[in-house]
Every structure is written in structure tokens, then in C-alpha cells.
mmCIF file of C-alpha atoms in Angstrom:
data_model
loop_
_atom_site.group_PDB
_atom_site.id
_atom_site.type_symbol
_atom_site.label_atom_id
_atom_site.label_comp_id
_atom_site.label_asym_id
_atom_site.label_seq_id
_atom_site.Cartn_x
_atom_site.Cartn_y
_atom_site.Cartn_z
ATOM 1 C CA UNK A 1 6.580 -14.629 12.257
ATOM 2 C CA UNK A 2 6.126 -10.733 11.965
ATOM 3 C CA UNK A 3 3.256 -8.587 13.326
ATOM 4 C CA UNK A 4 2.184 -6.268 11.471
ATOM 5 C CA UNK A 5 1.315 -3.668 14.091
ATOM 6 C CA UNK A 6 2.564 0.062 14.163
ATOM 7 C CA UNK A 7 5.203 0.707 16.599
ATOM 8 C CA UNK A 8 5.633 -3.023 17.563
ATOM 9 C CA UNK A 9 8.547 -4.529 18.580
ATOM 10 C CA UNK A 10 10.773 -1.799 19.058
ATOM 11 C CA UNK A 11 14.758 -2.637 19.811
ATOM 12 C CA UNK A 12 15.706 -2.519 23.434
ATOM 13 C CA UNK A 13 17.162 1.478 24.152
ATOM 14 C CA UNK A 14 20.358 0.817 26.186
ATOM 15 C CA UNK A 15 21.194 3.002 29.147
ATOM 16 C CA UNK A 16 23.218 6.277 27.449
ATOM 17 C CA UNK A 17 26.067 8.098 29.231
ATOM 18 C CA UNK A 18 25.183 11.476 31.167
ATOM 19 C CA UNK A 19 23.959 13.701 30.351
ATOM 20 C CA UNK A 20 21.474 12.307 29.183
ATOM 21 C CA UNK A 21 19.585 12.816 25.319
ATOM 22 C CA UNK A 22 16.333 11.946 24.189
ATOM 23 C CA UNK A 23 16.288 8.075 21.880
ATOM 24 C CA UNK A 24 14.778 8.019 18.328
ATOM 25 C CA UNK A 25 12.728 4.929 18.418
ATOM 26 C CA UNK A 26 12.352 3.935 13.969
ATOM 27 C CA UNK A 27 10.397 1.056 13.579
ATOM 28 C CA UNK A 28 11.118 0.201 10.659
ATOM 29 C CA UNK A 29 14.895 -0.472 11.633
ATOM 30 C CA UNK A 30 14.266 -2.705 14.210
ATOM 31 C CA UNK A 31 15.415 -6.510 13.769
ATOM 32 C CA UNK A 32 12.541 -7.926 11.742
ATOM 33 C CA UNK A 33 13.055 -11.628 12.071
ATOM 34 C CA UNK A 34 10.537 -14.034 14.777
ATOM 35 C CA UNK A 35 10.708 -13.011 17.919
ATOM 36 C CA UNK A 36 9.188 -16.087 21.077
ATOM 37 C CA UNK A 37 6.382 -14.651 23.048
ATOM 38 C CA UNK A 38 6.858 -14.326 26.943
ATOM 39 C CA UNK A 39 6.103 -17.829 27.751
ATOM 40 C CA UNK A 40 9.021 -19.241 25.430
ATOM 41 C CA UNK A 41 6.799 -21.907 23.919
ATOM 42 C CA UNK A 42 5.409 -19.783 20.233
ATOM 43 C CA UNK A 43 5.882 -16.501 18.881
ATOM 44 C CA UNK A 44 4.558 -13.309 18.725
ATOM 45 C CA UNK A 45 1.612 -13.119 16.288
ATOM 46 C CA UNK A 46 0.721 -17.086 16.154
ATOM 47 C CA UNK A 47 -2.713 -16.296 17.277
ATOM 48 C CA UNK A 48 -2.951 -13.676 14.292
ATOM 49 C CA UNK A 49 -3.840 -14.388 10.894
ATOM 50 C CA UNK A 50 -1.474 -14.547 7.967
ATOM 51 C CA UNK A 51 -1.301 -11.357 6.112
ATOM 52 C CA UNK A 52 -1.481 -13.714 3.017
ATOM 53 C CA UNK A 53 -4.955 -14.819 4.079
ATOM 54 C CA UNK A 54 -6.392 -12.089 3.890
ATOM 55 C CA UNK A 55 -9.461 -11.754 1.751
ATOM 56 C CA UNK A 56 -9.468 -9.681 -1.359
ATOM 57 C CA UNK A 57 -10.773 -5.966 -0.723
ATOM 58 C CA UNK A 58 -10.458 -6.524 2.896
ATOM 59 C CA UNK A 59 -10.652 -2.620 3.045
ATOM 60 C CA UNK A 60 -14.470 -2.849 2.004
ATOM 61 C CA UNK A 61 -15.377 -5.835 4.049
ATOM 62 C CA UNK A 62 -17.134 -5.469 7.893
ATOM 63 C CA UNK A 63 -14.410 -4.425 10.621
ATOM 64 C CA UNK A 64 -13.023 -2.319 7.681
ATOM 65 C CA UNK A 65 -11.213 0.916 9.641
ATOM 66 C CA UNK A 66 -10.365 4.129 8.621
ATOM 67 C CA UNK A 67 -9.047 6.916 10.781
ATOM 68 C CA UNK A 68 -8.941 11.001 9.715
ATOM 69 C CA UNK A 69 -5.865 12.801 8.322
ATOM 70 C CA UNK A 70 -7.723 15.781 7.929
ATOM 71 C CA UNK A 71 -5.962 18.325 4.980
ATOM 72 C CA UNK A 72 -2.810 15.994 5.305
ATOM 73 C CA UNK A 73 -2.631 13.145 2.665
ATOM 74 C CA UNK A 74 0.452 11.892 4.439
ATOM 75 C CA UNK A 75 -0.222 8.150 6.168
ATOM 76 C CA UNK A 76 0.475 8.012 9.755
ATOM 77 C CA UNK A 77 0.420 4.257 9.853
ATOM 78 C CA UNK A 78 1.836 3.458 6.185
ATOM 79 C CA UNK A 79 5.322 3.449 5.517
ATOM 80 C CA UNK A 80 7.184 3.730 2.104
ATOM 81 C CA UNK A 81 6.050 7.082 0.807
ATOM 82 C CA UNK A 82 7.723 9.503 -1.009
ATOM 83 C CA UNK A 83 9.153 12.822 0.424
ATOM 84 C CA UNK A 84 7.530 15.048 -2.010
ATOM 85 C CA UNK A 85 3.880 13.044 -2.210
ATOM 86 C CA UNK A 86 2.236 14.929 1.008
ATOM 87 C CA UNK A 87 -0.550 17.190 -0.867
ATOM 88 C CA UNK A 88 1.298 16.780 -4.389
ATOM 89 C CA UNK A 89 -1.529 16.914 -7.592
ATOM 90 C CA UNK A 90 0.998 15.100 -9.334
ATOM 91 C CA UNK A 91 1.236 12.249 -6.758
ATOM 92 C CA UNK A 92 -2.377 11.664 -6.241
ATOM 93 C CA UNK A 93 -4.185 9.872 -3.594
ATOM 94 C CA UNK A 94 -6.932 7.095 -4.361
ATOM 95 C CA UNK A 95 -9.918 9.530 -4.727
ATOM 96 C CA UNK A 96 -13.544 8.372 -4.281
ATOM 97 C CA UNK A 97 -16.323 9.028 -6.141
ATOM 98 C CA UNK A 98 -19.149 10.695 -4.590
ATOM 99 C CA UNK A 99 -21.376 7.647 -5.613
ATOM 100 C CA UNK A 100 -19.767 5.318 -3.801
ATOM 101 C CA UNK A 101 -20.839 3.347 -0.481
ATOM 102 C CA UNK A 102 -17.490 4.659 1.262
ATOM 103 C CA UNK A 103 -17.800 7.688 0.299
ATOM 104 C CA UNK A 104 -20.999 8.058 1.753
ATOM 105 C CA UNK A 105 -19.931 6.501 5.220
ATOM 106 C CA UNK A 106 -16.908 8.824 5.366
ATOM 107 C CA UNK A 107 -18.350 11.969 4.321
ATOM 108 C CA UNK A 108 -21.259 11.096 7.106
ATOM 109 C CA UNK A 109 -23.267 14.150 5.026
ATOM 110 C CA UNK A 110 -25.656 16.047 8.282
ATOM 111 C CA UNK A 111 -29.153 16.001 6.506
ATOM 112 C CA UNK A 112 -29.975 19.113 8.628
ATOM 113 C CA UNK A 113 -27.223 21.217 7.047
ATOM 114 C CA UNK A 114 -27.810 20.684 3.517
ATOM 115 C CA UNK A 115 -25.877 17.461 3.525
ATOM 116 C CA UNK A 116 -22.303 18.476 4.251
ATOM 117 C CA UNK A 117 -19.885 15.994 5.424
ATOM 118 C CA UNK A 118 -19.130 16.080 8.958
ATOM 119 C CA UNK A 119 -16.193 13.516 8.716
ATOM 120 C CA UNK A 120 -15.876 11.293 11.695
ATOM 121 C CA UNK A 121 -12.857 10.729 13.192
ATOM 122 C CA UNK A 122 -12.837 7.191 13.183
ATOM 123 C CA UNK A 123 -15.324 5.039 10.705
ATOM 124 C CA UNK A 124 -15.217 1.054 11.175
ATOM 125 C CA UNK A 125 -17.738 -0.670 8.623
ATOM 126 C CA UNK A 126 -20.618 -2.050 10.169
ATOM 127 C CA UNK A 127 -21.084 -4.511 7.594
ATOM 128 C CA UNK A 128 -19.119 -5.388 3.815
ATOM 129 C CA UNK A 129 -20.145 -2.944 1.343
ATOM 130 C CA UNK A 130 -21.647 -4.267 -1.518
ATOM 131 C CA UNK A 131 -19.985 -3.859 -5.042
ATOM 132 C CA UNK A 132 -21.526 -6.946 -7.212
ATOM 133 C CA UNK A 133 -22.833 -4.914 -9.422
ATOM 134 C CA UNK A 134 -20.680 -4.433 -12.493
ATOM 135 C CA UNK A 135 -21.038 -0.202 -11.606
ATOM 136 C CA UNK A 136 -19.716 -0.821 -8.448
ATOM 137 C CA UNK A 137 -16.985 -2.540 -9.503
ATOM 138 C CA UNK A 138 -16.047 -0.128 -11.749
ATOM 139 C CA UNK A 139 -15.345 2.482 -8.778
ATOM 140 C CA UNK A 140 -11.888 3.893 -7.885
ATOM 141 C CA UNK A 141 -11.880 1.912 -4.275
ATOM 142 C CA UNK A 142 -12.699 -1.511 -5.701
ATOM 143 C CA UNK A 143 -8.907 -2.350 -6.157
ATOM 144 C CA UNK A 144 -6.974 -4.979 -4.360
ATOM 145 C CA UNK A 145 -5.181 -3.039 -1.813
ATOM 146 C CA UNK A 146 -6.023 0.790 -0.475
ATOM 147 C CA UNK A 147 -3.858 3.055 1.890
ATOM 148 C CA UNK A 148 -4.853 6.718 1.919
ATOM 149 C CA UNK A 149 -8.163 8.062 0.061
ATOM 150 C CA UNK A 150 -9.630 11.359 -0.605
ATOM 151 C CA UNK A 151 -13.047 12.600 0.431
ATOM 152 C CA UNK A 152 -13.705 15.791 -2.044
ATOM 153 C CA UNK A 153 -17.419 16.913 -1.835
ATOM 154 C CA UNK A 154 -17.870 19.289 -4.923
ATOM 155 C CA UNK A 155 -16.567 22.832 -4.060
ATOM 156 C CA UNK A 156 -14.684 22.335 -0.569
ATOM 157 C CA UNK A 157 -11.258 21.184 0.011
ATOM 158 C CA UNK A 158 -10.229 17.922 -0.170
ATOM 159 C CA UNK A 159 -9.875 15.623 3.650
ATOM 160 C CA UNK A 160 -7.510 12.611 3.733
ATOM 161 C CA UNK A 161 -8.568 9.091 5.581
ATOM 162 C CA UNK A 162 -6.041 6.219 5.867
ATOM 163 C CA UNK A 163 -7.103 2.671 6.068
ATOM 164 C CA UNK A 164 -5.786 0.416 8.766
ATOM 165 C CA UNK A 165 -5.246 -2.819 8.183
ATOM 166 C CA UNK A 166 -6.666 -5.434 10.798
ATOM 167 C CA UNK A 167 -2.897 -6.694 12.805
ATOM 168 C CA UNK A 168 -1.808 -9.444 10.950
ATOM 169 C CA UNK A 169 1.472 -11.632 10.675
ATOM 170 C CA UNK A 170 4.104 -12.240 7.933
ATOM 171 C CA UNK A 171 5.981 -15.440 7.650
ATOM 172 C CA UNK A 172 9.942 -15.036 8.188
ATOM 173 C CA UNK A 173 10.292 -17.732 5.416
ATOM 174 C CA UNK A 174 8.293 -18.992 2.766
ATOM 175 C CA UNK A 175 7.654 -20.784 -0.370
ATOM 176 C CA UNK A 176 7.339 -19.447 -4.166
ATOM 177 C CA UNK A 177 8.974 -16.013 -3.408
ATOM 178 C CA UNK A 178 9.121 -13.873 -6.285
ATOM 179 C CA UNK A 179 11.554 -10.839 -6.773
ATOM 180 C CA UNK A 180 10.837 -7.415 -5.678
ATOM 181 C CA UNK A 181 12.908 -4.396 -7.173
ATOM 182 C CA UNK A 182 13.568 -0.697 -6.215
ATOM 183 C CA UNK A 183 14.826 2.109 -7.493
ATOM 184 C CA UNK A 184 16.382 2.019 -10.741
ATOM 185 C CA UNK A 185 17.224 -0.869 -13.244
ATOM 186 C CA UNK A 186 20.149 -0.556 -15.359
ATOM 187 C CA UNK A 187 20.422 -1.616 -18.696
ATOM 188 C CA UNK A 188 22.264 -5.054 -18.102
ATOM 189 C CA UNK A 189 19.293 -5.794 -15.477
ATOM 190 C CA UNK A 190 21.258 -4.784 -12.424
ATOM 191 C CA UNK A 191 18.730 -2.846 -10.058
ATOM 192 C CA UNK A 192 19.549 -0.764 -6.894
ATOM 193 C CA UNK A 193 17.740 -2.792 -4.480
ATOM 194 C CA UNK A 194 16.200 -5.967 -5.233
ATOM 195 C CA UNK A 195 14.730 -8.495 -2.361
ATOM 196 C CA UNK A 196 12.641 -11.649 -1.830
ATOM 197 C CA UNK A 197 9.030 -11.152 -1.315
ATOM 198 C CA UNK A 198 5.692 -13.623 -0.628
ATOM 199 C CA UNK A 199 3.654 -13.406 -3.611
ATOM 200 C CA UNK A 200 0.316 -13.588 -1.719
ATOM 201 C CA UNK A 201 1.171 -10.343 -0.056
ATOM 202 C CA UNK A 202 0.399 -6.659 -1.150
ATOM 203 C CA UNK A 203 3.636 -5.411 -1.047
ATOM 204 C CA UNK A 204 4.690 -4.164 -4.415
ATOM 205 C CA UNK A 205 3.527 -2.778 -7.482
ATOM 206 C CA UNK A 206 3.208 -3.518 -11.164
ATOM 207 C CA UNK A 207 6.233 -3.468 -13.636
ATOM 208 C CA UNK A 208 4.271 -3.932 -17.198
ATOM 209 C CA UNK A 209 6.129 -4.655 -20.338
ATOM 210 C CA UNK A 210 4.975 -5.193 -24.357
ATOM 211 C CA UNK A 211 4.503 -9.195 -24.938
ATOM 212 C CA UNK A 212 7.623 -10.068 -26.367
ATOM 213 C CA UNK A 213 9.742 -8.296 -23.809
ATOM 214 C CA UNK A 214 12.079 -11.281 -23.407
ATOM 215 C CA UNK A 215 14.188 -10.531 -26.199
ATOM 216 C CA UNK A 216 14.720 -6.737 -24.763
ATOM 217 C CA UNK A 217 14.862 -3.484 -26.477
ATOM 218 C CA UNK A 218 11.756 -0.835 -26.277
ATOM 219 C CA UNK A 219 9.450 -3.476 -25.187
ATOM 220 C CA UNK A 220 11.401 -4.864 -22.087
ATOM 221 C CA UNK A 221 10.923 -0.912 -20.504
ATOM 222 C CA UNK A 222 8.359 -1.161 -17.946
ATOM 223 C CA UNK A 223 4.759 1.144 -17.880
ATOM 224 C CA UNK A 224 3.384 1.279 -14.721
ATOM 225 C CA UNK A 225 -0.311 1.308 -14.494
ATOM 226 C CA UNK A 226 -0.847 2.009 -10.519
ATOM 227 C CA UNK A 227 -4.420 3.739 -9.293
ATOM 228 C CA UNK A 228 -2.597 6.190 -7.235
ATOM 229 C CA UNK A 229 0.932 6.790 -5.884
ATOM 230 C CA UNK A 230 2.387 4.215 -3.991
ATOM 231 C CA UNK A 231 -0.261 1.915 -4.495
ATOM 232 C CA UNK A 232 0.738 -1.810 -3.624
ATOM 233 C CA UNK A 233 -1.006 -5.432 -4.846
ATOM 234 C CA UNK A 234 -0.409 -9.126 -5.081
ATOM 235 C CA UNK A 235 1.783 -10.590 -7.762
ATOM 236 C CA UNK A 236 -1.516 -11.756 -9.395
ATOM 237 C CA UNK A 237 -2.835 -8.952 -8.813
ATOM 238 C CA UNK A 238 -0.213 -7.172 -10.983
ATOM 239 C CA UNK A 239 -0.483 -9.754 -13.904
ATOM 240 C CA UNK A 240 -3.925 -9.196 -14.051
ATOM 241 C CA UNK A 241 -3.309 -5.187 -13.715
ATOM 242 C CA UNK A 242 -1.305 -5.611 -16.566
ATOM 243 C CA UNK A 243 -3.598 -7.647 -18.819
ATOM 244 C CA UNK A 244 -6.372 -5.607 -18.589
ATOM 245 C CA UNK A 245 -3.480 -2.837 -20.208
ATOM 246 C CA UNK A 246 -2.567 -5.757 -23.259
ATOM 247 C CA UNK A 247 0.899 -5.644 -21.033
ATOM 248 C CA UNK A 248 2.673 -8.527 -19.273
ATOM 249 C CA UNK A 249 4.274 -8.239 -15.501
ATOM 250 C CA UNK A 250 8.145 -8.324 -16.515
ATOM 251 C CA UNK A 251 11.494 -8.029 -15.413
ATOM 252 C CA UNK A 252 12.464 -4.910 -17.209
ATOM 253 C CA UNK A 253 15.225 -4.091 -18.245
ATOM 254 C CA UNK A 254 14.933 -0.471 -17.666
ATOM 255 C CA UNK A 255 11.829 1.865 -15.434
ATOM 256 C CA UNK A 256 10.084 4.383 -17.563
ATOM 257 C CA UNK A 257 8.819 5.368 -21.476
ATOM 258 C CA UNK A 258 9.148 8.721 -22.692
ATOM 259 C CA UNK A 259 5.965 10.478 -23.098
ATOM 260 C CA UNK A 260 3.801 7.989 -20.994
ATOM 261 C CA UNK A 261 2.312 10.197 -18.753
ATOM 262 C CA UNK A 262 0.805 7.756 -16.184
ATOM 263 C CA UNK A 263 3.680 5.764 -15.685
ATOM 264 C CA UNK A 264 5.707 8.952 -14.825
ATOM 265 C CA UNK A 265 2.695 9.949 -12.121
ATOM 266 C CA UNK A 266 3.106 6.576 -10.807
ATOM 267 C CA UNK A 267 7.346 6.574 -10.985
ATOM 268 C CA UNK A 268 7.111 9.443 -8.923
ATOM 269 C CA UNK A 269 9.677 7.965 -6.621
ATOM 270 C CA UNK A 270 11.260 4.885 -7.319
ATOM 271 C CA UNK A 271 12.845 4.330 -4.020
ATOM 272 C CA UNK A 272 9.255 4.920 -2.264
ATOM 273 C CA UNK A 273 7.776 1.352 -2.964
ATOM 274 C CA UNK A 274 8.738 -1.776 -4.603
ATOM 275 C CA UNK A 275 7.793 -3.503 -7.886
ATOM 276 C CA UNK A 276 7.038 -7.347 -8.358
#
């Protein structure tokens, strides 16, 4: 099993030859399959729940952490962003709406100075916010999955928070896996990078297509219908994303549709994030 924990498991730096340089640790390269715990009898992260357990808007719920970026919008603990996206208008971060519970606990407004934010550096929920109410609901945060958000009091610059996500494991094998594609698909089907992914993870985003997109041609190109850039979700998650559009979740035959202006915010950068 995998941990999802930032800077975990890095590969073993060999001794170099003089004179010595400085190492490069990338976490991301390092061997990703299950790696035995100290004692030789489990694996790292088997006292860790499955990252497919988790509950749905586990960014909302008590525990719930989110640490300051400040002016930056780039993640420090998020991986899979495009180059260009860092304080880009036309790659926009989830932004919150000034109503909203989270907003208010991030912003942390000082009621002795006419309610400005003071922005903590660190804000863990004390409790799950409440969004039964069909309003609530209808905020910009209530969405499966979150990553970085925006904190834009009227008239002052925008600041930058990035959830992190309590450690939790992935499974080295499992059942139902569903394709995940990147970067462009050609027009006999054959994408640049295509993988195996657990559909109970948030790991990829929507691919929509017209009903009917089985027998190809204009309706077999996919819209994307993503709440900010690089946004990631469930496979159901995705179907339903697409429903609520009159779409389907396809396997498209090519990205993109002239003129359709949110799917070319949200193709921004195919090779920064997969699609189910």
C-alpha cells in the first residue's frame, strides 16, 4: 500500500564520487509500489485509512486543514499542476464566496479593525461545517474534492490556502479500475498517456460527451465541466458532473470543442491532470 504523505518514502541517495554535489530528492519519481514497515511483518500505511474511504467533502468535515500560500496560488503539497497556472486569471483557483462558513474561518475578519481578515497561518476545523441547506450547497467549496482556494475580501488582493488532506493509503492493486487518460487523444482513440486508476479515488477529472457519443463524430469530443483548474473527483463523481450538464462521462475520441469557453479554461494543460 501507498502513503499518501508529502516527501515520504524517498529512494535511498547512494554515496557520489568526490567532489562531492548536492542530490535532488523528487518524490514523485520514487518507486511507488508497497514497501514492509521496519518490523518485516505489514507495510507502511496499514494503520492508515484507505484514501477510497474517505468521506465525501472531507475538506469541510472536523480535522479539515488548510495551511497559507499567501499571494502564491501555487500548491506546495499538490502535485500535477500546470507550469503556467501560478496567479493565471485564465487558470482560476476554487474561489469562495464571502458567505460561506470557510470563508469566514479563513479570512478570521478582526472585529476591532473594521473586520479585515487577518488570515491565520494554519486553520484546522473545529467541527464539520454545515451545508444542508440547499444555499449552502449551492456554494463554490461544496464539491467533491478541493486543493487550493482563494480568499478575496472585496477591494484587496486575493490570498491563496491549500487544503491538506489527512495521510492516507492507496492500494497497489485493486478491483474495478477504470481508465485514466492524459494529454491528447487522437482521432483513432490513441491517447498520449493512458493508466489504470481506482475509481473510488479523486484522481482525475471529467471527460463529458453528447449522449450518443458511441457512434463518434462531433458528439464523441469531450467538454470539460471542472470548478477550477486542475480540479480532480471520483469516477461517480464525474458521471454525475456530467449529468447535471445533459452530458455523459465518455471515452472521447478527441479533447476540446471550438468555441466552448469553459472547457478551454479547464484544458488549460492537458498533461497537468488526468481524465476518467
Amino acid at each position: 500500500m501507498l502513503i499518501e504523505i508529502a516527501h515520504a518514502m524517498l529512494p535511498f541517495l547512494p554515496c557520489c564520487a568526490l567532489p562531492p554535489h548536492p542530490h535532488t530528492c523528487t518524490s514523485t519519481k520514487r518507486d511507488v509500489f508497497p514497501k514492509s514497515d521496519l518490523t518485516s511483518n505489514g507495510y507502511v500505511g496499514d494503520f492508515y485509512p484507505l484514501c477510497s474511504d474517505l468521506p465525501p467533502h472531507h475538506h469541510l468535515r472536523e480535522g479539515a486543514t488548510y495551511r497559507l500560500l499567501g499571494a502564491s496560488s501555487a500548491p506546495q503539497l499538490h502535485s500535477g499542476d500546470g507550469a503556467s497556472w501560478e496567479n493565471n486569471p485564465e487558470s482560476p483557483r476554487l474561489a469562495l464566496d464571502v458567505s460561506s462558513p470557510l470563508y469566514e474561518l479563513l479570512c478570521a475578519p478582526n472585529a476591532n479593525n473594521g473586520g479585515e481578515c487577518t488570515y491565520p497561518a494554519k486553520v484546522v476545523l473545529g467541527s464539520t461545517l454545515d451545508y444542508s441547506a440547499p444555499l449552502a450547497q449551492s456554494l463554490s467549496e461544496y464539491i467533491p474534492i478541493v486543493r487550493t482556494v482563494c480568499v478575496s475580501p472585496p477591494g484587496s488582493r486575493p490570498v491563496y490556502y491549500e487544503y491538506v488532506c489527512a495521510p492516507c493509503v492507496k492500494a497497489a492493486f485493486f478491483s474495478d479500475a477504470k481508465r485514466v487518460i492524459r494529454g491528447s487523444v487522437h482521432g483513432d482513440n490513441v491517447v498520449d498517456d493512458a493508466m489504470c486508476a481506482d475509481p473510488r479515488t479523486g484522481v482525475a477529472g471529467e471527460a463529458c460527451c453528447l449522449p450518443g457519443w458511441e457512434g463518434g463524430g462531433n458528439k464523441a469530443l469531450a467538454r470539460r465541466r471542472c470548478t477550477y483548474s486542475g480540479e480532480r473527483m471520483t469516477f461517480d463523481a464525474a458521471v454525475d458532473r456530467c449529468a447535471t450538464e445533459g452530458m455523459e462521462q465518455c471515452s472521447p475520441m478527441r479533447l476540446g470543442v471550438n468555441g466552448d469557453v469553459q472547457s478551454l479554461m479547464c484544458f488549460d494543460d492537458n498533461r497537468a491532470g488526468y481524465l476518467w
